[in-house]
PDB file of C-alpha atoms in Angstrom:
ATOM      1  CA  UNK A   1     -19.658 -17.002  -2.437  1.00  0.00           C
ATOM      2  CA  UNK A   2     -20.033 -14.695  -5.129  1.00  0.00           C
ATOM      3  CA  UNK A   3     -19.101 -11.817  -2.837  1.00  0.00           C
ATOM      4  CA  UNK A   4     -16.287 -12.954  -1.752  1.00  0.00           C
ATOM      5  CA  UNK A   5     -14.877 -14.443  -5.068  1.00  0.00           C
ATOM      6  CA  UNK A   6     -15.178 -10.669  -6.555  1.00  0.00           C
ATOM      7  CA  UNK A   7     -13.483  -9.684  -3.304  1.00  0.00           C
ATOM      8  CA  UNK A   8     -10.587 -12.282  -3.840  1.00  0.00           C
ATOM      9  CA  UNK A   9     -10.274 -11.032  -7.394  1.00  0.00           C
ATOM     10  CA  UNK A  10     -10.168  -7.465  -6.411  1.00  0.00           C
ATOM     11  CA  UNK A  11      -7.595  -8.253  -3.710  1.00  0.00           C
ATOM     12  CA  UNK A  12      -5.185 -10.003  -6.367  1.00  0.00           C
ATOM     13  CA  UNK A  13      -5.446  -7.043  -8.499  1.00  0.00           C
ATOM     14  CA  UNK A  14      -4.799  -4.741  -5.606  1.00  0.00           C
ATOM     15  CA  UNK A  15      -1.764  -6.669  -4.380  1.00  0.00           C
ATOM     16  CA  UNK A  16      -0.002  -7.940  -7.304  1.00  0.00           C
ATOM     17  CA  UNK A  17      -1.230  -5.735 -10.418  1.00  0.00           C
ATOM     18  CA  UNK A  18      -1.319  -2.211  -9.209  1.00  0.00           C
ATOM     19  CA  UNK A  19      -1.612  -0.229 -12.228  1.00  0.00           C
ATOM     20  CA  UNK A  20      -4.067   2.475 -13.047  1.00  0.00           C
ATOM     21  CA  UNK A  21      -6.355  -0.080 -15.336  1.00  0.00           C
ATOM     22  CA  UNK A  22      -5.994  -3.031 -12.960  1.00  0.00           C
ATOM     23  CA  UNK A  23      -6.633  -0.759  -9.622  1.00  0.00           C
ATOM     24  CA  UNK A  24     -10.115   0.257 -11.387  1.00  0.00           C
ATOM     25  CA  UNK A  25     -10.964  -3.112 -12.315  1.00  0.00           C
ATOM     26  CA  UNK A  26     -10.078  -3.716  -8.435  1.00  0.00           C
ATOM     27  CA  UNK A  27     -12.393  -1.449  -7.422  1.00  0.00           C
ATOM     28  CA  UNK A  28     -15.138  -2.776  -9.910  1.00  0.00           C
ATOM     29  CA  UNK A  29     -14.601  -6.069  -8.159  1.00  0.00           C
ATOM     30  CA  UNK A  30     -15.006  -4.680  -4.484  1.00  0.00           C
ATOM     31  CA  UNK A  31     -18.307  -2.739  -5.596  1.00  0.00           C
ATOM     32  CA  UNK A  32     -19.595  -6.044  -7.007  1.00  0.00           C
ATOM     33  CA  UNK A  33     -18.987  -7.773  -3.879  1.00  0.00           C
ATOM     34  CA  UNK A  34     -20.583  -5.140  -1.720  1.00  0.00           C
ATOM     35  CA  UNK A  35     -23.714  -5.183  -4.051  1.00  0.00           C
ATOM     36  CA  UNK A  36     -23.969  -9.112  -3.270  1.00  0.00           C
ATOM     37  CA  UNK A  37     -23.276  -8.322   0.429  1.00  0.00           C
ATOM     38  CA  UNK A  38     -23.397  -4.805   1.864  1.00  0.00           C
ATOM     39  CA  UNK A  39     -22.280  -5.912   5.141  1.00  0.00           C
ATOM     40  CA  UNK A  40     -19.040  -7.575   3.852  1.00  0.00           C
ATOM     41  CA  UNK A  41     -16.839  -5.308   5.625  1.00  0.00           C
ATOM     42  CA  UNK A  42     -13.533  -6.721   4.211  1.00  0.00           C
ATOM     43  CA  UNK A  43     -14.773  -5.391   0.546  1.00  0.00           C
ATOM     44  CA  UNK A  44     -15.058  -2.098   2.009  1.00  0.00           C
ATOM     45  CA  UNK A  45     -11.656  -2.076   3.155  1.00  0.00           C
ATOM     46  CA  UNK A  46     -10.784  -3.556  -0.401  1.00  0.00           C
ATOM     47  CA  UNK A  47     -12.369  -0.664  -1.664  1.00  0.00           C
ATOM     48  CA  UNK A  48     -10.814   2.004   0.597  1.00  0.00           C
ATOM     49  CA  UNK A  49      -7.120   0.523   0.072  1.00  0.00           C
ATOM     50  CA  UNK A  50      -7.517   0.455  -3.743  1.00  0.00           C
ATOM     51  CA  UNK A  51      -8.887   4.257  -3.559  1.00  0.00           C
ATOM     52  CA  UNK A  52      -6.126   5.494  -1.505  1.00  0.00           C
ATOM     53  CA  UNK A  53      -3.792   3.631  -4.216  1.00  0.00           C
ATOM     54  CA  UNK A  54      -5.520   5.146  -7.203  1.00  0.00           C
ATOM     55  CA  UNK A  55      -4.551   8.633  -5.983  1.00  0.00           C
ATOM     56  CA  UNK A  56      -0.866   8.540  -5.237  1.00  0.00           C
ATOM     57  CA  UNK A  57       1.913   9.798  -7.172  1.00  0.00           C
ATOM     58  CA  UNK A  58       2.752   6.582  -8.526  1.00  0.00           C
ATOM     59  CA  UNK A  59      -0.522   5.789  -9.962  1.00  0.00           C
ATOM     60  CA  UNK A  60      -2.250   9.195 -10.389  1.00  0.00           C
ATOM     61  CA  UNK A  61      -5.567   8.205 -11.788  1.00  0.00           C
ATOM     62  CA  UNK A  62      -7.482  10.413  -9.560  1.00  0.00           C
ATOM     63  CA  UNK A  63      -6.786  13.382  -7.810  1.00  0.00           C
ATOM     64  CA  UNK A  64      -5.356  12.587  -4.255  1.00  0.00           C
ATOM     65  CA  UNK A  65      -8.016  14.632  -2.351  1.00  0.00           C
ATOM     66  CA  UNK A  66     -11.074  12.723  -4.096  1.00  0.00           C
ATOM     67  CA  UNK A  67      -9.333   9.371  -3.819  1.00  0.00           C
ATOM     68  CA  UNK A  68      -8.895   9.996  -0.216  1.00  0.00           C
ATOM     69  CA  UNK A  69     -12.147  11.072   0.764  1.00  0.00           C
ATOM     70  CA  UNK A  70     -13.594   7.731  -1.414  1.00  0.00           C
ATOM     71  CA  UNK A  71     -11.195   5.547   0.891  1.00  0.00           C
ATOM     72  CA  UNK A  72     -12.120   7.472   4.057  1.00  0.00           C
ATOM     73  CA  UNK A  73     -15.653   6.689   3.407  1.00  0.00           C
ATOM     74  CA  UNK A  74     -15.246   3.035   2.753  1.00  0.00           C
ATOM     75  CA  UNK A  75     -12.658   2.442   5.719  1.00  0.00           C
ATOM     76  CA  UNK A  76     -15.390   4.187   7.806  1.00  0.00           C
ATOM     77  CA  UNK A  77     -18.224   1.797   6.772  1.00  0.00           C
ATOM     78  CA  UNK A  78     -15.809  -1.124   7.300  1.00  0.00           C
ATOM     79  CA  UNK A  79     -15.709  -0.075  11.047  1.00  0.00           C
ATOM     80  CA  UNK A  80     -19.226   0.390  11.087  1.00  0.00           C
ATOM     81  CA  UNK A  81     -19.790  -2.672  10.269  1.00  0.00           C
ATOM     82  CA  UNK A  82     -16.779  -4.118  12.120  1.00  0.00           C
ATOM     83  CA  UNK A  83     -15.058  -2.116  14.699  1.00  0.00           C
ATOM     84  CA  UNK A  84     -12.568  -4.752  15.498  1.00  0.00           C
ATOM     85  CA  UNK A  85     -11.368  -5.127  12.196  1.00  0.00           C
ATOM     86  CA  UNK A  86      -7.570  -4.692  11.800  1.00  0.00           C
ATOM     87  CA  UNK A  87      -7.937  -4.252   8.287  1.00  0.00           C
ATOM     88  CA  UNK A  88     -10.356  -1.195   8.420  1.00  0.00           C
ATOM     89  CA  UNK A  89      -8.471   0.758  11.303  1.00  0.00           C
ATOM     90  CA  UNK A  90      -5.220   0.011   8.485  1.00  0.00           C
ATOM     91  CA  UNK A  91      -6.900   1.761   5.840  1.00  0.00           C
ATOM     92  CA  UNK A  92      -8.153   4.637   7.704  1.00  0.00           C
ATOM     93  CA  UNK A  93      -5.096   5.239   9.296  1.00  0.00           C
ATOM     94  CA  UNK A  94      -3.319   5.293   5.902  1.00  0.00           C
ATOM     95  CA  UNK A  95      -6.041   7.969   4.688  1.00  0.00           C
ATOM     96  CA  UNK A  96      -4.902   9.770   8.157  1.00  0.00           C
ATOM     97  CA  UNK A  97      -1.552   9.855   7.215  1.00  0.00           C
ATOM     98  CA  UNK A  98      -1.686  11.093   3.829  1.00  0.00           C
ATOM     99  CA  UNK A  99      -4.153  13.910   5.145  1.00  0.00           C
ATOM    100  CA  UNK A 100      -1.281  15.138   7.875  1.00  0.00           C
ATOM    101  CA  UNK A 101      -3.446  13.768  10.400  1.00  0.00           C
ATOM    102  CA  UNK A 102      -0.332  12.389  12.351  1.00  0.00           C
ATOM    103  CA  UNK A 103      -2.247  11.688  15.805  1.00  0.00           C
ATOM    104  CA  UNK A 104      -5.149  10.044  14.373  1.00  0.00           C
ATOM    105  CA  UNK A 105      -2.765   7.960  11.825  1.00  0.00           C
ATOM    106  CA  UNK A 106      -0.681   6.549  14.690  1.00  0.00           C
ATOM    107  CA  UNK A 107      -3.729   5.573  16.809  1.00  0.00           C
ATOM    108  CA  UNK A 108      -5.245   3.597  14.107  1.00  0.00           C
ATOM    109  CA  UNK A 109      -2.220   1.746  12.996  1.00  0.00           C
ATOM    110  CA  UNK A 110      -1.519   1.109  16.921  1.00  0.00           C
ATOM    111  CA  UNK A 111      -5.373  -0.036  17.228  1.00  0.00           C
ATOM    112  CA  UNK A 112      -4.651  -2.227  14.168  1.00  0.00           C
ATOM    113  CA  UNK A 113      -1.729  -4.121  15.570  1.00  0.00           C
ATOM    114  CA  UNK A 114      -3.440  -4.345  19.016  1.00  0.00           C
ATOM    115  CA  UNK A 115      -6.182  -6.058  17.045  1.00  0.00           C
ATOM    116  CA  UNK A 116      -3.871  -8.360  14.529  1.00  0.00           C
ATOM    117  CA  UNK A 117      -0.120  -8.443  14.921  1.00  0.00           C
ATOM    118  CA  UNK A 118       0.089 -10.396  12.378  1.00  0.00           C
ATOM    119  CA  UNK A 119      -1.483  -8.160   9.763  1.00  0.00           C
ATOM    120  CA  UNK A 120       1.205  -7.500   7.338  1.00  0.00           C
ATOM    121  CA  UNK A 121      -0.442  -4.456   5.612  1.00  0.00           C
ATOM    122  CA  UNK A 122      -0.664  -2.762   9.222  1.00  0.00           C
ATOM    123  CA  UNK A 123       3.041  -3.085   9.617  1.00  0.00           C
ATOM    124  CA  UNK A 124       3.231  -1.751   5.784  1.00  0.00           C
ATOM    125  CA  UNK A 125       1.642   1.194   6.200  1.00  0.00           C
ATOM    126  CA  UNK A 126       3.132   1.860   9.641  1.00  0.00           C
ATOM    127  CA  UNK A 127       6.524   1.618   8.132  1.00  0.00           C
ATOM    128  CA  UNK A 128       5.555   4.737   5.774  1.00  0.00           C
ATOM    129  CA  UNK A 129       4.099   6.832   8.280  1.00  0.00           C
ATOM    130  CA  UNK A 130       7.283   6.368  10.528  1.00  0.00           C
ATOM    131  CA  UNK A 131       9.520   7.167   7.823  1.00  0.00           C
ATOM    132  CA  UNK A 132       7.278  10.450   7.494  1.00  0.00           C
ATOM    133  CA  UNK A 133       8.017  11.017  10.881  1.00  0.00           C
ATOM    134  CA  UNK A 134      11.666  10.938  10.802  1.00  0.00           C
ATOM    135  CA  UNK A 135      11.652   7.351  12.546  1.00  0.00           C
ATOM    136  CA  UNK A 136      13.920   5.682   9.685  1.00  0.00           C
ATOM    137  CA  UNK A 137      15.089   3.009  11.893  1.00  0.00           C
ATOM    138  CA  UNK A 138      12.069   1.970  13.541  1.00  0.00           C
ATOM    139  CA  UNK A 139      10.303   2.388   9.718  1.00  0.00           C
ATOM    140  CA  UNK A 140      12.680  -0.113   8.261  1.00  0.00           C
ATOM    141  CA  UNK A 141      11.964  -2.528  11.371  1.00  0.00           C
ATOM    142  CA  UNK A 142       8.093  -2.433  10.644  1.00  0.00           C
ATOM    143  CA  UNK A 143       8.906  -3.163   7.048  1.00  0.00           C
ATOM    144  CA  UNK A 144      10.861  -5.671   7.855  1.00  0.00           C
ATOM    145  CA  UNK A 145       8.215  -7.443  10.171  1.00  0.00           C
ATOM    146  CA  UNK A 146       5.707  -6.967   7.014  1.00  0.00           C
ATOM    147  CA  UNK A 147       8.022  -8.697   4.930  1.00  0.00           C
ATOM    148  CA  UNK A 148       8.463 -11.656   7.368  1.00  0.00           C
ATOM    149  CA  UNK A 149       4.555 -12.194   7.566  1.00  0.00           C
ATOM    150  CA  UNK A 150       4.064 -11.772   3.741  1.00  0.00           C
ATOM    151  CA  UNK A 151       7.185 -12.577   2.026  1.00  0.00           C
ATOM    152  CA  UNK A 152       6.010 -12.788  -1.197  1.00  0.00           C
ATOM    153  CA  UNK A 153       4.060  -9.447  -1.673  1.00  0.00           C
ATOM    154  CA  UNK A 154       5.264  -7.604  -4.326  1.00  0.00           C
ATOM    155  CA  UNK A 155       3.854  -4.380  -2.965  1.00  0.00           C
ATOM    156  CA  UNK A 156       5.184  -4.769   0.694  1.00  0.00           C
ATOM    157  CA  UNK A 157       8.572  -5.435  -0.846  1.00  0.00           C
ATOM    158  CA  UNK A 158       8.752  -2.567  -3.089  1.00  0.00           C
ATOM    159  CA  UNK A 159       7.754  -0.281  -0.066  1.00  0.00           C
ATOM    160  CA  UNK A 160      10.726  -1.580   1.615  1.00  0.00           C
ATOM    161  CA  UNK A 161      12.933  -0.740  -1.052  1.00  0.00           C
ATOM    162  CA  UNK A 162      11.421   3.213  -0.896  1.00  0.00           C
ATOM    163  CA  UNK A 163      11.936   3.215   2.569  1.00  0.00           C
ATOM    164  CA  UNK A 164      15.471   2.395   1.937  1.00  0.00           C
ATOM    165  CA  UNK A 165      15.969   4.572  -0.625  1.00  0.00           C
ATOM    166  CA  UNK A 166      14.567   7.243   1.914  1.00  0.00           C
ATOM    167  CA  UNK A 167      16.951   6.240   4.783  1.00  0.00           C
ATOM    168  CA  UNK A 168      19.826   6.895   1.999  1.00  0.00           C
ATOM    169  CA  UNK A 169      20.667   3.141   1.766  1.00  0.00           C
ATOM    170  CA  UNK A 170      20.748   3.408  -1.626  1.00  0.00           C
ATOM    171  CA  UNK A 171      22.881   0.088  -2.273  1.00  0.00           C
ATOM    172  CA  UNK A 172      19.995  -1.966  -0.183  1.00  0.00           C
ATOM    173  CA  UNK A 173      17.273  -0.233  -1.876  1.00  0.00           C
ATOM    174  CA  UNK A 174      18.392  -1.145  -5.228  1.00  0.00           C
ATOM    175  CA  UNK A 175      18.970  -4.354  -4.489  1.00  0.00           C
ATOM    176  CA  UNK A 176      15.751  -4.837  -2.642  1.00  0.00           C
ATOM    177  CA  UNK A 177      13.893  -3.388  -5.824  1.00  0.00           C
ATOM    178  CA  UNK A 178      16.070  -5.363  -8.306  1.00  0.00           C
ATOM    179  CA  UNK A 179      14.762  -8.372  -6.259  1.00  0.00           C
ATOM    180  CA  UNK A 180      11.282  -7.290  -6.721  1.00  0.00           C
ATOM    181  CA  UNK A 181      11.588  -7.079 -10.553  1.00  0.00           C
ATOM    182  CA  UNK A 182      13.168 -10.424 -10.726  1.00  0.00           C
ATOM    183  CA  UNK A 183      10.084 -11.618  -9.225  1.00  0.00           C
ATOM    184  CA  UNK A 184       7.739  -9.838 -11.549  1.00  0.00           C
ATOM    185  CA  UNK A 185       9.448  -8.165 -14.497  1.00  0.00           C
ATOM    186  CA  UNK A 186       6.044  -5.991 -15.007  1.00  0.00           C
ATOM    187  CA  UNK A 187       5.677  -4.826 -11.545  1.00  0.00           C
ATOM    188  CA  UNK A 188       4.583  -1.336 -12.360  1.00  0.00           C
ATOM    189  CA  UNK A 189       5.287   0.855  -9.288  1.00  0.00           C
ATOM    190  CA  UNK A 190       8.540  -0.796  -8.649  1.00  0.00           C
ATOM    191  CA  UNK A 191      10.192   0.686 -11.728  1.00  0.00           C
ATOM    192  CA  UNK A 192       9.093   4.353 -10.851  1.00  0.00           C
ATOM    193  CA  UNK A 193      10.878   3.801  -7.072  1.00  0.00           C
ATOM    194  CA  UNK A 194      13.890   2.241  -8.675  1.00  0.00           C
ATOM    195  CA  UNK A 195      14.220   5.177 -11.262  1.00  0.00           C
ATOM    196  CA  UNK A 196      13.689   7.401  -8.251  1.00  0.00           C
ATOM    197  CA  UNK A 197      16.498   5.816  -6.093  1.00  0.00           C
ATOM    198  CA  UNK A 198      18.907   6.016  -8.785  1.00  0.00           C
ATOM    199  CA  UNK A 199      17.965   9.595  -9.508  1.00  0.00           C
ATOM    200  CA  UNK A 200      18.585  10.322  -5.571  1.00  0.00           C
ATOM    201  CA  UNK A 201      21.807   8.460  -5.746  1.00  0.00           C
ATOM    202  CA  UNK A 202      22.967  10.253  -8.951  1.00  0.00           C
ATOM    203  CA  UNK A 203      22.839   7.426 -10.866  1.00  0.00           C
ATOM    204  CA  UNK A 204      21.173   9.402 -13.664  1.00  0.00           C
ATOM    205  CA  UNK A 205      21.465   6.867 -16.469  1.00  0.00           C
ATOM    206  CA  UNK A 206      20.248   4.002 -14.595  1.00  0.00           C
ATOM    207  CA  UNK A 207      17.192   6.363 -13.210  1.00  0.00           C
ATOM    208  CA  UNK A 208      15.993   7.280 -17.009  1.00  0.00           C
ATOM    209  CA  UNK A 209      16.508   3.907 -18.169  1.00  0.00           C
ATOM    210  CA  UNK A 210      14.054   2.545 -15.007  1.00  0.00           C
ATOM    211  CA  UNK A 211      11.926   5.461 -16.080  1.00  0.00           C
ATOM    212  CA  UNK A 212      11.699   4.631 -19.565  1.00  0.00           C
ATOM    213  CA  UNK A 213      10.789   0.822 -19.006  1.00  0.00           C
ATOM    214  CA  UNK A 214       8.039   2.353 -16.437  1.00  0.00           C
TER     215      UNK A 214
END
């Protein structure tokens, strides 16, 4: 029970409070869960997801190469414990995506979706991969599916805004991101994405305002 409680606290911070401080706290919770139960594969996945997030440009609390290595180790350990865990394949696919291992990333994302079509984050991360591969329509379709499966996930909704911006659907992106802020005015990464979207749409005053809020 203590391991599961630590895991839930880590997941709450990862999904809903993704600031540098909170991600570090999430990592501590996942590490505590693993100390309680070293064979708790989901806790290793949570650790992998948090390390991946903490090394992104939006957070930047750990050098990307170091963060991805730690994430890869945690995801690999989760798969050793449970090779049929969709969440672990998703986490490893995300690492491979950022390492530009396009073939490996797609294989892991597709395997995750074969194992669990209803895992929202698999669709969410796969959407980011598809956008990087220039498949904008497929990316947004995958993001839409992720949001259908988990409509209250702030991170999934923010990611959808980022994908819409990349597809140059700026008005839709801005509306999406404002919707996230309406749900949580303190959602850290959404302001970053919103400022980025305003700048891409050459709305520089709004971009500065969003950046100052961030």
